Short mmCIF file of C-alpha atoms in Angstrom, two decimals:
data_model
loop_
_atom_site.label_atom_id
_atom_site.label_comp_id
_atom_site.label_asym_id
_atom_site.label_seq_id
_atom_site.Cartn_x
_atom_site.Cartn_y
_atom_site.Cartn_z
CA UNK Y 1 63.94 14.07 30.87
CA UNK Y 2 61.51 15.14 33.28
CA UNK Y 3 59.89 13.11 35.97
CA UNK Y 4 56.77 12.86 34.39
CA UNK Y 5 57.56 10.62 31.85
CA UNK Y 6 57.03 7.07 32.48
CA UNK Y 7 58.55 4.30 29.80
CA UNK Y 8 56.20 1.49 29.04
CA UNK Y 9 56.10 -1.73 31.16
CA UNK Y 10 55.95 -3.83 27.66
CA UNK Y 11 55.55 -3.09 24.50
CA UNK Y 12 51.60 -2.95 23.47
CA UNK Y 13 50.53 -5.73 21.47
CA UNK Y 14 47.06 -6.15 19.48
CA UNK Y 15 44.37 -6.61 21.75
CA UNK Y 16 43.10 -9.57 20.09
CA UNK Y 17 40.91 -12.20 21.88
CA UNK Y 18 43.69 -14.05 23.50
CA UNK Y 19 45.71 -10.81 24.38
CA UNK Y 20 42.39 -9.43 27.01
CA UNK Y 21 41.57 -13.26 27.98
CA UNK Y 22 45.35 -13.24 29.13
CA UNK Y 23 44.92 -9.92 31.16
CA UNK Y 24 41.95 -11.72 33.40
CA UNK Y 25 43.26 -12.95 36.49
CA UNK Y 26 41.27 -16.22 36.07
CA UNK Y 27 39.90 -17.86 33.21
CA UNK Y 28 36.67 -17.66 33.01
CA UNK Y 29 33.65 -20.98 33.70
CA UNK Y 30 30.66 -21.11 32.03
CA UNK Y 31 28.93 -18.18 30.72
CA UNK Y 32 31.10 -14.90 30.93
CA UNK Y 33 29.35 -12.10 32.75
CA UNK Y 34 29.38 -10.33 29.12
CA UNK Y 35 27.74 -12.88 27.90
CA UNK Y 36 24.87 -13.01 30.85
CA UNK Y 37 24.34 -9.54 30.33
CA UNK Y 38 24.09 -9.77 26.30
CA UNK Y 39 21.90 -12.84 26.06
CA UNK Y 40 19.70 -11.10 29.00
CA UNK Y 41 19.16 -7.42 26.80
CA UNK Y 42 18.53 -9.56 23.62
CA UNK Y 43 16.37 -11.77 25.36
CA UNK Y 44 14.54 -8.76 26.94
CA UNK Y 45 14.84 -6.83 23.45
CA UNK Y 46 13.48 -9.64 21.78
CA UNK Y 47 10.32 -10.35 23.98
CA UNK Y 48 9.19 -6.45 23.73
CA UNK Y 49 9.10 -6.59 20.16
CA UNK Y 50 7.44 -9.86 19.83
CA UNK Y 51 4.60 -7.84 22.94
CA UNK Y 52 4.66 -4.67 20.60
CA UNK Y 53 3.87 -6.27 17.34
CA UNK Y 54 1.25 -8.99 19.00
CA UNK Y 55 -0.19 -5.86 20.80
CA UNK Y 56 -0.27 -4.35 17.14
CA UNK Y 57 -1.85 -6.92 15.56
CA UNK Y 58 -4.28 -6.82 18.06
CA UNK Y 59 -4.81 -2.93 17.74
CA UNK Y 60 -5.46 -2.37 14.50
CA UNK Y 61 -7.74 -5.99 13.89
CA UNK Y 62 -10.88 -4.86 13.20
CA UNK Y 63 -13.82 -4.91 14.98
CA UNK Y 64 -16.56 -7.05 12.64
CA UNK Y 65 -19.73 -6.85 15.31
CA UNK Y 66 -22.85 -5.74 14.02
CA UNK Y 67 -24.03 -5.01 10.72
CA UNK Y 68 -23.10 -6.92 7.59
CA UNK Y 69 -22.44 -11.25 9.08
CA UNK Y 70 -26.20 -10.94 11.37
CA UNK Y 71 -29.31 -11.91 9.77
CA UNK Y 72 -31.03 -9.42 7.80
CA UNK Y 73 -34.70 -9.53 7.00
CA UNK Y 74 -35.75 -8.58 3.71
CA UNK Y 75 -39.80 -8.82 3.69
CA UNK Y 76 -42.20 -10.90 1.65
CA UNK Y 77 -42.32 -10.64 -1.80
CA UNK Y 78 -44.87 -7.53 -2.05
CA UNK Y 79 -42.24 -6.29 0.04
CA UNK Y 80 -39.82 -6.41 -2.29
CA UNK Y 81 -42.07 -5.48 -5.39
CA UNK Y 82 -43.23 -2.18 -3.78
CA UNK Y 83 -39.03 -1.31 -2.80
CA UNK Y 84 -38.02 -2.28 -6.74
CA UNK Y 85 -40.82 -1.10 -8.60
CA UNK Y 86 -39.57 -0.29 -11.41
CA UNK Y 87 -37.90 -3.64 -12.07
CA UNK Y 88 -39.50 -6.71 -12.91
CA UNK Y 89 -39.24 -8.71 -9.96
CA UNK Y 90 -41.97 -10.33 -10.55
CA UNK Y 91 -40.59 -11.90 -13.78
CA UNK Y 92 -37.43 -13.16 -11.64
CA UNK Y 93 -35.33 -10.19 -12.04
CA UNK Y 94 -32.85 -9.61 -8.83
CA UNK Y 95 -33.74 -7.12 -6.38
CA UNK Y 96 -30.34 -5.51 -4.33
CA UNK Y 97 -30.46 -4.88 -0.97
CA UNK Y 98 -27.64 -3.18 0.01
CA UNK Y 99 -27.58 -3.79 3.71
CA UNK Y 100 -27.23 -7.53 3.18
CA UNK Y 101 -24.92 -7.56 0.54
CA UNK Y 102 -26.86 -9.49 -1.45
CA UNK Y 103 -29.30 -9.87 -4.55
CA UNK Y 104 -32.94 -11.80 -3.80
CA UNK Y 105 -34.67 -13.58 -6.74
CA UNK Y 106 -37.90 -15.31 -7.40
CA UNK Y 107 -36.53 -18.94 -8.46
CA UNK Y 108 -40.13 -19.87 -10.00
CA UNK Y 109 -42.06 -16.48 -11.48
CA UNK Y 110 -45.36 -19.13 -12.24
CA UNK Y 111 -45.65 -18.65 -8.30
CA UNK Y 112 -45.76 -15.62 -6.98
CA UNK Y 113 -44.75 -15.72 -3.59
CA UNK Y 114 -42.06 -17.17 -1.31
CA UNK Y 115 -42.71 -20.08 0.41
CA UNK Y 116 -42.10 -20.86 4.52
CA UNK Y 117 -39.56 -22.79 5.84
CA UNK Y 118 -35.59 -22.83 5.95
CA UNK Y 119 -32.89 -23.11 3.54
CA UNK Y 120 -29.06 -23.98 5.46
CA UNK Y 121 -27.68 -24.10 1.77
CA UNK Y 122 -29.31 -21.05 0.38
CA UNK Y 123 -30.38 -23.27 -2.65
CA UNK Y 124 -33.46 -21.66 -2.65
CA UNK Y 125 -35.65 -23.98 -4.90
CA UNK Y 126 -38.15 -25.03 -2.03
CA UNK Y 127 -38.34 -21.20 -0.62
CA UNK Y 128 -39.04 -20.33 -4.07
CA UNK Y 129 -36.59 -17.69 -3.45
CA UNK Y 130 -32.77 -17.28 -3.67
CA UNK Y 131 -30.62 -14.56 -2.26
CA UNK Y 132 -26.98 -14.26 -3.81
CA UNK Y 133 -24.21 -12.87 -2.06
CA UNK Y 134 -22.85 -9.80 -4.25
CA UNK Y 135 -19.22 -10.62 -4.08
CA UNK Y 136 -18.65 -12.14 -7.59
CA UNK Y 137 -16.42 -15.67 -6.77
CA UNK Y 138 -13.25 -13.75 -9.18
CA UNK Y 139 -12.03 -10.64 -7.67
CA UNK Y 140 -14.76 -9.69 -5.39
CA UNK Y 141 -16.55 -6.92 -7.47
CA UNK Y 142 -19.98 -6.71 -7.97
CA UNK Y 143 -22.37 -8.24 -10.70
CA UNK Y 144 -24.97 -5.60 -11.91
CA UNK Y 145 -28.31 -7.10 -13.22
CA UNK Y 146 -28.86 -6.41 -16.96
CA UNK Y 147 -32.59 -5.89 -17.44
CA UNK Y 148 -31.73 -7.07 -21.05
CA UNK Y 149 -30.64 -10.48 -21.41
CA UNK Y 150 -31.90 -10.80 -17.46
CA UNK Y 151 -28.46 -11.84 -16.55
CA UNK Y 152 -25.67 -10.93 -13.79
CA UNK Y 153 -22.78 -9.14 -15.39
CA UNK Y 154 -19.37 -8.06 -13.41
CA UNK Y 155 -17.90 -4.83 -14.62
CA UNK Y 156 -14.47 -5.68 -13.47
CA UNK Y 157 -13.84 -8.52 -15.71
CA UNK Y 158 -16.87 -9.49 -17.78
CA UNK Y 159 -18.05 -12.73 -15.31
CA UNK Y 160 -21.56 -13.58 -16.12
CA UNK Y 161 -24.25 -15.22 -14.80
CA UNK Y 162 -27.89 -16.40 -15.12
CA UNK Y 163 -30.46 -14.37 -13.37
CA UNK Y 164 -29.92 -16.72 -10.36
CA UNK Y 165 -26.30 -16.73 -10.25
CA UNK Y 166 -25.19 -19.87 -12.38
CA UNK Y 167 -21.82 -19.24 -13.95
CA UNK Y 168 -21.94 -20.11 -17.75
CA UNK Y 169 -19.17 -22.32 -18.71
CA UNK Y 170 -16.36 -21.56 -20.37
CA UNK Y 171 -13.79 -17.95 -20.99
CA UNK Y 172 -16.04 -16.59 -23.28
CA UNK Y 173 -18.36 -15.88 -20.53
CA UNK Y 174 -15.13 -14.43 -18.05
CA UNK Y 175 -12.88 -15.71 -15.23
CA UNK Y 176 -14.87 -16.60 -12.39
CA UNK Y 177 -14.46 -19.89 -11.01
CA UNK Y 178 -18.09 -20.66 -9.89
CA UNK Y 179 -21.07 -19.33 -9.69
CA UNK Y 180 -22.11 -16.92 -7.18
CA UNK Y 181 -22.04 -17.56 -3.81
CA UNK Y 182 -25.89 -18.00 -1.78
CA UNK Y 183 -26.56 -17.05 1.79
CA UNK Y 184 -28.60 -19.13 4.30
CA UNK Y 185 -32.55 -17.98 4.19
CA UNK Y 186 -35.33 -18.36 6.30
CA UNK Y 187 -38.93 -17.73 5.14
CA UNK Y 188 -41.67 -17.37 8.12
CA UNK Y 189 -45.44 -18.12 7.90
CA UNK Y 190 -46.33 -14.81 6.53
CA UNK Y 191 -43.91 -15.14 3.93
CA UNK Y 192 -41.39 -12.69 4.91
CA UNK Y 193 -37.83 -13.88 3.83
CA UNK Y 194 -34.71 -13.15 6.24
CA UNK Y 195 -30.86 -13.46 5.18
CA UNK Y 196 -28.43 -15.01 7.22
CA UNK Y 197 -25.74 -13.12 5.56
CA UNK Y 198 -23.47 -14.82 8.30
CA UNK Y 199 -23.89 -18.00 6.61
CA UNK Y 200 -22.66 -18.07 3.09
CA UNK Y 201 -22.81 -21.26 0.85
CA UNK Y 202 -20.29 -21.36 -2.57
CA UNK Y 203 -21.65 -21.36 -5.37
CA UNK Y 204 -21.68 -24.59 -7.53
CA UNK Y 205 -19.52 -25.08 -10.34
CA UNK Y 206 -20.09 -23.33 -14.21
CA UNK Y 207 -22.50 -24.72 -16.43
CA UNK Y 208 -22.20 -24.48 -20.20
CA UNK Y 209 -25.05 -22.55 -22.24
CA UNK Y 210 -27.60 -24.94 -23.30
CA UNK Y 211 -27.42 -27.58 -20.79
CA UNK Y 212 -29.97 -27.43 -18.16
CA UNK Y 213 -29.27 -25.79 -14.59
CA UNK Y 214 -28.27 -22.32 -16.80
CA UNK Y 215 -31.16 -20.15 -17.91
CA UNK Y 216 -30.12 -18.62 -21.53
CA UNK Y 217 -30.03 -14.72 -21.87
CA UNK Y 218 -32.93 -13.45 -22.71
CA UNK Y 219 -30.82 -10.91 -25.80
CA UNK Y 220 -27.62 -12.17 -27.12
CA UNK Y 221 -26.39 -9.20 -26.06
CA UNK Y 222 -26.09 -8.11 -22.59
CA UNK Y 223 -25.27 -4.60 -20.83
CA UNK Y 224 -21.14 -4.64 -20.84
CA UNK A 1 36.01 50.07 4.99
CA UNK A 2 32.66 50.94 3.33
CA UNK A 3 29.60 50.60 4.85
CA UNK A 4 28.50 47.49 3.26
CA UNK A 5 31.50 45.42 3.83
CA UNK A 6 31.41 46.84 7.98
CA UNK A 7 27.77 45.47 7.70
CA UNK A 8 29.08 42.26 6.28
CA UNK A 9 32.29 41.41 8.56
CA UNK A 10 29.78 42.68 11.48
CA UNK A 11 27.84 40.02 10.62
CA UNK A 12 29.98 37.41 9.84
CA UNK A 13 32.16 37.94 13.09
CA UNK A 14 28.75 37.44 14.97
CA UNK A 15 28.32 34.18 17.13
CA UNK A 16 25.28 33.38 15.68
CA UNK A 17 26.89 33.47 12.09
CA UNK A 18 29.62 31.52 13.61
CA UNK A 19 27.59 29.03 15.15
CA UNK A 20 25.84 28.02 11.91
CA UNK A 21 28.56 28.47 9.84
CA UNK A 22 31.99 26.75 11.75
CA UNK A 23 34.55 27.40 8.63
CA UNK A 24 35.24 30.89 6.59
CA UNK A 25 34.49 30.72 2.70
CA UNK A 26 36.16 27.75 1.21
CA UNK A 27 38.52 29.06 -0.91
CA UNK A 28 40.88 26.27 -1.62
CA UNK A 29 40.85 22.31 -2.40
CA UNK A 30 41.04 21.28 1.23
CA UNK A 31 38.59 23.67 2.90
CA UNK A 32 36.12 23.35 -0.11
CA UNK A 33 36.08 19.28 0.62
CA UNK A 34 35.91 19.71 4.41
CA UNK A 35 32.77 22.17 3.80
CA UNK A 36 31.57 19.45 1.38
CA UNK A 37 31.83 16.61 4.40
CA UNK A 38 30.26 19.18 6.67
CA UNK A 39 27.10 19.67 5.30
CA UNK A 40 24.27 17.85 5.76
CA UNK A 41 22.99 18.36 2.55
CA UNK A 42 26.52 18.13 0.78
CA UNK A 43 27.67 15.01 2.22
CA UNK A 44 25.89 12.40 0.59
CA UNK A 45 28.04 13.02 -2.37
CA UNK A 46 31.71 12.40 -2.25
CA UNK A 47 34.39 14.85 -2.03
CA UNK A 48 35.84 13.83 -5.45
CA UNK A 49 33.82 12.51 -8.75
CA UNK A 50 35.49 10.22 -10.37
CA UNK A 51 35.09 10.71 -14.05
CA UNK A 52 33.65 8.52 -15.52
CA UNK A 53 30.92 9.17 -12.49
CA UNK A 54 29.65 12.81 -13.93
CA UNK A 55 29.06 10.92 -17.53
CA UNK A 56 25.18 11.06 -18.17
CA UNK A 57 24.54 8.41 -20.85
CA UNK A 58 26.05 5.34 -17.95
CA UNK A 59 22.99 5.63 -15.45
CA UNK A 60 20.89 8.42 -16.70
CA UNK A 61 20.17 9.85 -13.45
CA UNK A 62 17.30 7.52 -13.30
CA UNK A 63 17.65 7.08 -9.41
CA UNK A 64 18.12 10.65 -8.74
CA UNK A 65 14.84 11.23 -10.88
CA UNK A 66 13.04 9.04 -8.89
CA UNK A 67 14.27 10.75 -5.65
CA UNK A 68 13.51 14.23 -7.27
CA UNK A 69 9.69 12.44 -7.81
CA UNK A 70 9.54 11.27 -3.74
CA UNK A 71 10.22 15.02 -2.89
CA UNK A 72 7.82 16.38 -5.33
CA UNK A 73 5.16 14.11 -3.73
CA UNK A 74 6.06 14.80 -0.50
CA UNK A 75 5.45 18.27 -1.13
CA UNK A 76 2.49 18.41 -3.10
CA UNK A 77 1.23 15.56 -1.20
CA UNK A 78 1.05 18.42 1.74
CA UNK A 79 -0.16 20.59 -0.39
CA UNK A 80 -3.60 18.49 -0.63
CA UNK A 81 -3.58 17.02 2.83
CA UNK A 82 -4.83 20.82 3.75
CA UNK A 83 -8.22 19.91 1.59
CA UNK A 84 -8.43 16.30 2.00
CA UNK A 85 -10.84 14.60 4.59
CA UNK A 86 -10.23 10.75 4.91
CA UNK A 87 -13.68 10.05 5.31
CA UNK A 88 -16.16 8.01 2.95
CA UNK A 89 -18.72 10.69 3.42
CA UNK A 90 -16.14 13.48 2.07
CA UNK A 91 -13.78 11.95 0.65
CA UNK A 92 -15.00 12.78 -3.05
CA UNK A 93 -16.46 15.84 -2.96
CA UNK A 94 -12.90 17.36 -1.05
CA UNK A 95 -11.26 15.90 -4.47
CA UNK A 96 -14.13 17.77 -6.82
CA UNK A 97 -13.45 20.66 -4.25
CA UNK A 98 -9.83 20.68 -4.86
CA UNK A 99 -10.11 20.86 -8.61
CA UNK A 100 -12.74 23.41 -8.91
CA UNK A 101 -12.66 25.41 -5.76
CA UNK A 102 -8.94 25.42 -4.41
CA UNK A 103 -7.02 27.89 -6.17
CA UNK A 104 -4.11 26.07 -7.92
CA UNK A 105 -5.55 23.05 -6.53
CA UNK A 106 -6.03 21.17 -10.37
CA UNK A 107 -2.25 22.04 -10.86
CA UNK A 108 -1.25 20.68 -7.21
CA UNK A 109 -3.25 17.27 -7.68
CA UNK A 110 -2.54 16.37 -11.60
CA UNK A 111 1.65 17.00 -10.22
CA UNK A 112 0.79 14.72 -7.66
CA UNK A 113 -1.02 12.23 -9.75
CA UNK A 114 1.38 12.56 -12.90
CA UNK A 115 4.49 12.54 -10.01
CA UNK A 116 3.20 9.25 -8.76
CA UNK A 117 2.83 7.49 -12.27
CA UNK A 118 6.04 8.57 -13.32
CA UNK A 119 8.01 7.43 -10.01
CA UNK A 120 6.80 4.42 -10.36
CA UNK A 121 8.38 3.91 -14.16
CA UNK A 122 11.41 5.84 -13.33
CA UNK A 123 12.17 3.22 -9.86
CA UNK A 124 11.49 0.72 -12.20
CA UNK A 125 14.18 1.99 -14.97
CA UNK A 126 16.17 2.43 -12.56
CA UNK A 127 16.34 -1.52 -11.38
CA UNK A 128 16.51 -2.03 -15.07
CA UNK A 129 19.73 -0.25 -15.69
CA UNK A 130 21.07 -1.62 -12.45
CA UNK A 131 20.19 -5.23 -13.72
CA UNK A 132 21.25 -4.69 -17.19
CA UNK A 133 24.79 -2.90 -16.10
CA UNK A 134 25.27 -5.63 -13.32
CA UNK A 135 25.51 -2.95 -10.78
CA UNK A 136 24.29 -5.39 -8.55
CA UNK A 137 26.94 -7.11 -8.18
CA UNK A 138 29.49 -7.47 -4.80
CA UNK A 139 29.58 -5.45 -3.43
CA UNK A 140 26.55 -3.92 -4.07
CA UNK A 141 24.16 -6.81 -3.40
CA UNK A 142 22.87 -5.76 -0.01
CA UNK A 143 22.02 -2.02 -1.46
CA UNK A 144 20.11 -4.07 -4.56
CA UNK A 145 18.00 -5.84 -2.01
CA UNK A 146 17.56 -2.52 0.12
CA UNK A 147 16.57 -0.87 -3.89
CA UNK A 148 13.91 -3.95 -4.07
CA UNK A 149 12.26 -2.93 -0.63
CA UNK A 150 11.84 0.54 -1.73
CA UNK A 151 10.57 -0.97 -4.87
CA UNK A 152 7.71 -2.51 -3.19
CA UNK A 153 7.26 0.66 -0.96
CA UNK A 154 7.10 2.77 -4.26
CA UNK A 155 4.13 0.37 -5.15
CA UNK A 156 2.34 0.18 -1.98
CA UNK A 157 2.20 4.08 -1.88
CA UNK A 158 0.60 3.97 -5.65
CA UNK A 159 -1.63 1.75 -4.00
CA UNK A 160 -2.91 3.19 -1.09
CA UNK A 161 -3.21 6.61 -3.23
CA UNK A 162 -5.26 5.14 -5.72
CA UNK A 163 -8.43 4.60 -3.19
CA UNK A 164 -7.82 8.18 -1.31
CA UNK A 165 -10.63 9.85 -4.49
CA UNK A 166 -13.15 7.38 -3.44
CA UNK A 167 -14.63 6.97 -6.78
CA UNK A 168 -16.06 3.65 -8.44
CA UNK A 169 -12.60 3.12 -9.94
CA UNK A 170 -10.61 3.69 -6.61
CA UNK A 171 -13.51 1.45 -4.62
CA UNK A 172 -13.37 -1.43 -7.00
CA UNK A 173 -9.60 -1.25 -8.15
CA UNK A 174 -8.84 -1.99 -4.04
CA UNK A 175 -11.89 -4.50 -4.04
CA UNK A 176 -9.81 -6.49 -6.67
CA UNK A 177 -6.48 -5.65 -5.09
CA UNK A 178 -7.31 -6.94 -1.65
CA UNK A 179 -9.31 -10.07 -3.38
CA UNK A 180 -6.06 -10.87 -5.38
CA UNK A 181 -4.64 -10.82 -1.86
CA UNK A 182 -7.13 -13.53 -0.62
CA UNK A 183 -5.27 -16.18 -3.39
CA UNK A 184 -2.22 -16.54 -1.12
CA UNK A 185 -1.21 -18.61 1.22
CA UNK A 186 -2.00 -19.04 5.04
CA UNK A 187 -2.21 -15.13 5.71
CA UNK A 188 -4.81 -14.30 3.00
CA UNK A 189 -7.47 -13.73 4.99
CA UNK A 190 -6.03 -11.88 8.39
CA UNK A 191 -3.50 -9.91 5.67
CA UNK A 192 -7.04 -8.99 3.87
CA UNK A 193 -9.08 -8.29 7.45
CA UNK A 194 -6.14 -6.07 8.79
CA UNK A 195 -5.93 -4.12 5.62
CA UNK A 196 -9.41 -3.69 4.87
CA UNK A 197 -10.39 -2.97 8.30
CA UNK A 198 -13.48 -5.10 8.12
CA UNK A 199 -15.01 -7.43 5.08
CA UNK A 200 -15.41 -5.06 2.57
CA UNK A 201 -13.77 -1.79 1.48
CA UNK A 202 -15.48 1.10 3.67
CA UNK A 203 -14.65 3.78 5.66
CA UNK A 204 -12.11 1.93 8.00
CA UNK A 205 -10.00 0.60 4.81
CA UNK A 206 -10.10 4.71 3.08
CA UNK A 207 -8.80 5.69 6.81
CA UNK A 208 -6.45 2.93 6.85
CA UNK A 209 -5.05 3.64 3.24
CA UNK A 210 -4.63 7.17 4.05
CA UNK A 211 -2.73 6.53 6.97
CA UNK A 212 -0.34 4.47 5.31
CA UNK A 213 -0.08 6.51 2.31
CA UNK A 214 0.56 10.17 4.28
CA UNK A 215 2.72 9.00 7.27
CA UNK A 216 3.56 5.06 7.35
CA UNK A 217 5.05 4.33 3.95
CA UNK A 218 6.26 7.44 3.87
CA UNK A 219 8.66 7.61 6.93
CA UNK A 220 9.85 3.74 5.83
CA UNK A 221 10.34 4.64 2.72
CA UNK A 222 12.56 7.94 3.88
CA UNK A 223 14.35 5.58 6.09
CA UNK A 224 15.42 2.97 3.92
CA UNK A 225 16.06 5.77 0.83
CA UNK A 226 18.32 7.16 3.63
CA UNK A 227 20.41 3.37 3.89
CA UNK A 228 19.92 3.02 0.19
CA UNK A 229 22.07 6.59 -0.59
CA UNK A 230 25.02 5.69 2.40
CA UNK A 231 25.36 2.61 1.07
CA UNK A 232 26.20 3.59 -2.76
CA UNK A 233 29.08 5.88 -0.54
CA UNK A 234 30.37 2.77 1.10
CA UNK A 235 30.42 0.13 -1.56
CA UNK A 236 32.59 2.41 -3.54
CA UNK A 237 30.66 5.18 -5.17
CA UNK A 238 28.36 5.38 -7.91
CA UNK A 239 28.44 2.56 -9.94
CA UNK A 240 30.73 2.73 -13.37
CA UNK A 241 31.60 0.20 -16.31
CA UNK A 242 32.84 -2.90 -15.12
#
């Protein structure tokens, strides 16, 4: 046997929990250095990720100034007539204008012209004029004017509306819960309409065909 | 010695042969399963099939299909990325371009498009004849819930495809997409800002979409497709009859 060889001091056991806790000279108090160390990286772990994905979030939110949300001005109603002219506006039909998102109608074609002051609630009636946001109140596509039956019709899933945005009642007419929602307007002494398209009022609820507060299509049939 | 074979031991004696390759030819049982646990590409399947493992008609292949679909896409995905501008100004016209200009370019994008449609039904056979064989069961369930995340990976890539042509269908298909989004709960609207980029779909939301669609989902969806293949290996091998 050479002098190399050295015979075990005992024989090993499993180095289960107890077996290393017995090896320690002292038992130990409190929070084991192991433990210090492992709640201090997943601590530390923990507070870069939360720091990464706030700082994410934060990255990739997008920046909404400008454009689209500031009020847009639109002109007076000439205005309007010379831009569309190959639409009747002057019979009520809705004129787009795609900066502001939105569609402007003549609520009363007996008067031809808009009329000054402010509307908060985009109601329109005492302006004379109404501008509809284009977002239809379902999924978000957008209505097309049918010169037809003068009505707003969404391609996406047949919602449609009176030429001044009223929801007709009922499935027949599609899904959209309400009618279509109106911006805030202003209309100065000259006439000239601007859009708050910052300020958007929903629409009120359906109303069936034939009671008042829906103007009837013009055609029973429409464009989709 | 002829020529050939001096050619041939010259350079399989060489240490850049022998770097590469660490074992001779496997010519027996052991060294052909020890070449089959060497190999990167080799080792995700198991040294020996159980039998009832190699029978078609039990899972169809259906998972390997889809995975044969993901690399298809990934390559022909490439492919287009060489004509494709993400940009709301371009965007269209580089997918006319590609069909009419780019030579090979109809073939490229209909594999891509017809790839897409078809990994989505084949994932989705695939978690049928899972459900319907119970090979969800312990102890597969964690590798089920990894096969539901890909799932809904598979489906956000079909997603975020669908706008890249910029036409009226792409723009109002996400319009309606990212609306639906606005009916849930509490993170409807910063969900909806984040992924649009802005109010409305535009330029920011096609850059966005590509972004996730070429890189993002992508990598995620490599990574968990990576978990999803180790684990069928560690909770006992493909699944069989009960």
């Amino acid at each position: 046997m050479s002098n190399y060889h050295v015979e075990p001091a005992a024989k090993p056991g499993a180095l289960t929990k107890e077996a290393i806790k017995s090896l320690r000279k002292e038992q130990v108090e409190g929070l084991s250095r192991r433990q210090l160390m492992r709640v201090a990286l997943g601590t530390g772990i923990g507070l870069w990720l939360l720091e990464v994905g706030a700082g994410t979030i934060g990255f990739i939110w997008p920046n909404l100034a400008g454009g689209f949300g500031a009020p847009i001005q639109i002109g007076a109603l000439e205005d309007v007539k010379t831009a569309n002219s190959t639409l009747p506006i002057d019979e009520g039909f809705p004129a787009y204008y795609a900066e502001a998102r939105a569609f402007v109608i003549l609520v009363d074609p007996a008067q031809q012209r808009f009329l000054p002051g402010e509307d908060q609630t985009g109601d329109g009636t005492a302006l004379n004029v109404r501008a509809l946001y284009q977002r239809c109140p379902h999924l978000g596509c957008k209505p097309n004017p049918c010169e037809r039956n003068f009505w707003l019709e969404c391609p996406c899933h047949g919602s449609r509306y009176d030429r001044l945005g009223i929801k007709a009642d009922g499935a027949a007419y599609g899904p959209a819960p309400r009618s279509m929602d109106r911006f805030s307007i202003t209309v100065d002494d000259k006439g000239v309409l601007t859009v708050n398209t910052g300020k958007i009022t929903l629409g009120p609820l359906p109303v069936a065909l034939g009671q008042p507060g829906l103007i009837p299509p013009r055609t029973p049939t429409g464009c989709i | 010695m002829s020529f050939l074979e001096r050619v041939d031991q010259t350079i399989r004696r060489s240490p850049v042969w022998r770097s590469i390759f660490r074992q001779p030819y496997p010519r027996d049982e052991r060294s052909r399963a020890y070449a089959v646990m060497n190999n990167v590409f080799l080792h995700i399947h198991p040294v020996r099939v159980r039998q009832h493992a190699v029978k078609f008609a039990y899972t169809f292949c259906l998972g390997g299909l889809s995975f044969f679909l993901f690399l298809v896409l990934t390559v022909t995905g490439v492919y287009l990325m060489f004509f494709y501008v993400p940009s709301a100004a371009q965007a269209y016209d580089n997918i006319l371009d590609i069909q009419s200009q780019v030579t090979f370019g109809l073939l490229t994008r209909n594999i891509h498009r017809w790839a897409a449609h078809l990994m989505v039904f084949f994932v989705f056979l695939h978690m049928m004849r899972v459900f319907y064989h119970g090979a969800y069961k312990p102890p597969r369930e964690f590798n089920w819930v990894v096969g539901v995340v890909l799932l809904f990976l598979t489906i956000m890539l079909s997603f975020t495809g669908y706008l890249l042509p910029w036409d009226q269908i792409a723009y109002w298909a996400i319009t309606i997409g990212t609306n639906m989004g606005g009916y849930a709960p509490l993170f409807n609207t910063p969900v909806s800002r984040i992924l649009l980029g802005g109010v409305e779909v535009g330029q920011n939301t096609l850059l966005r979409f590509y972004v996730l669609h070429i890189m993002v989902l992508p990598l995620v969806a490599a990574i968990f497709l990576a978990v999803h293949f180790w684990r069928i290996r560690k909770d006992g091998g493909i699944s069989g009859p009960l």
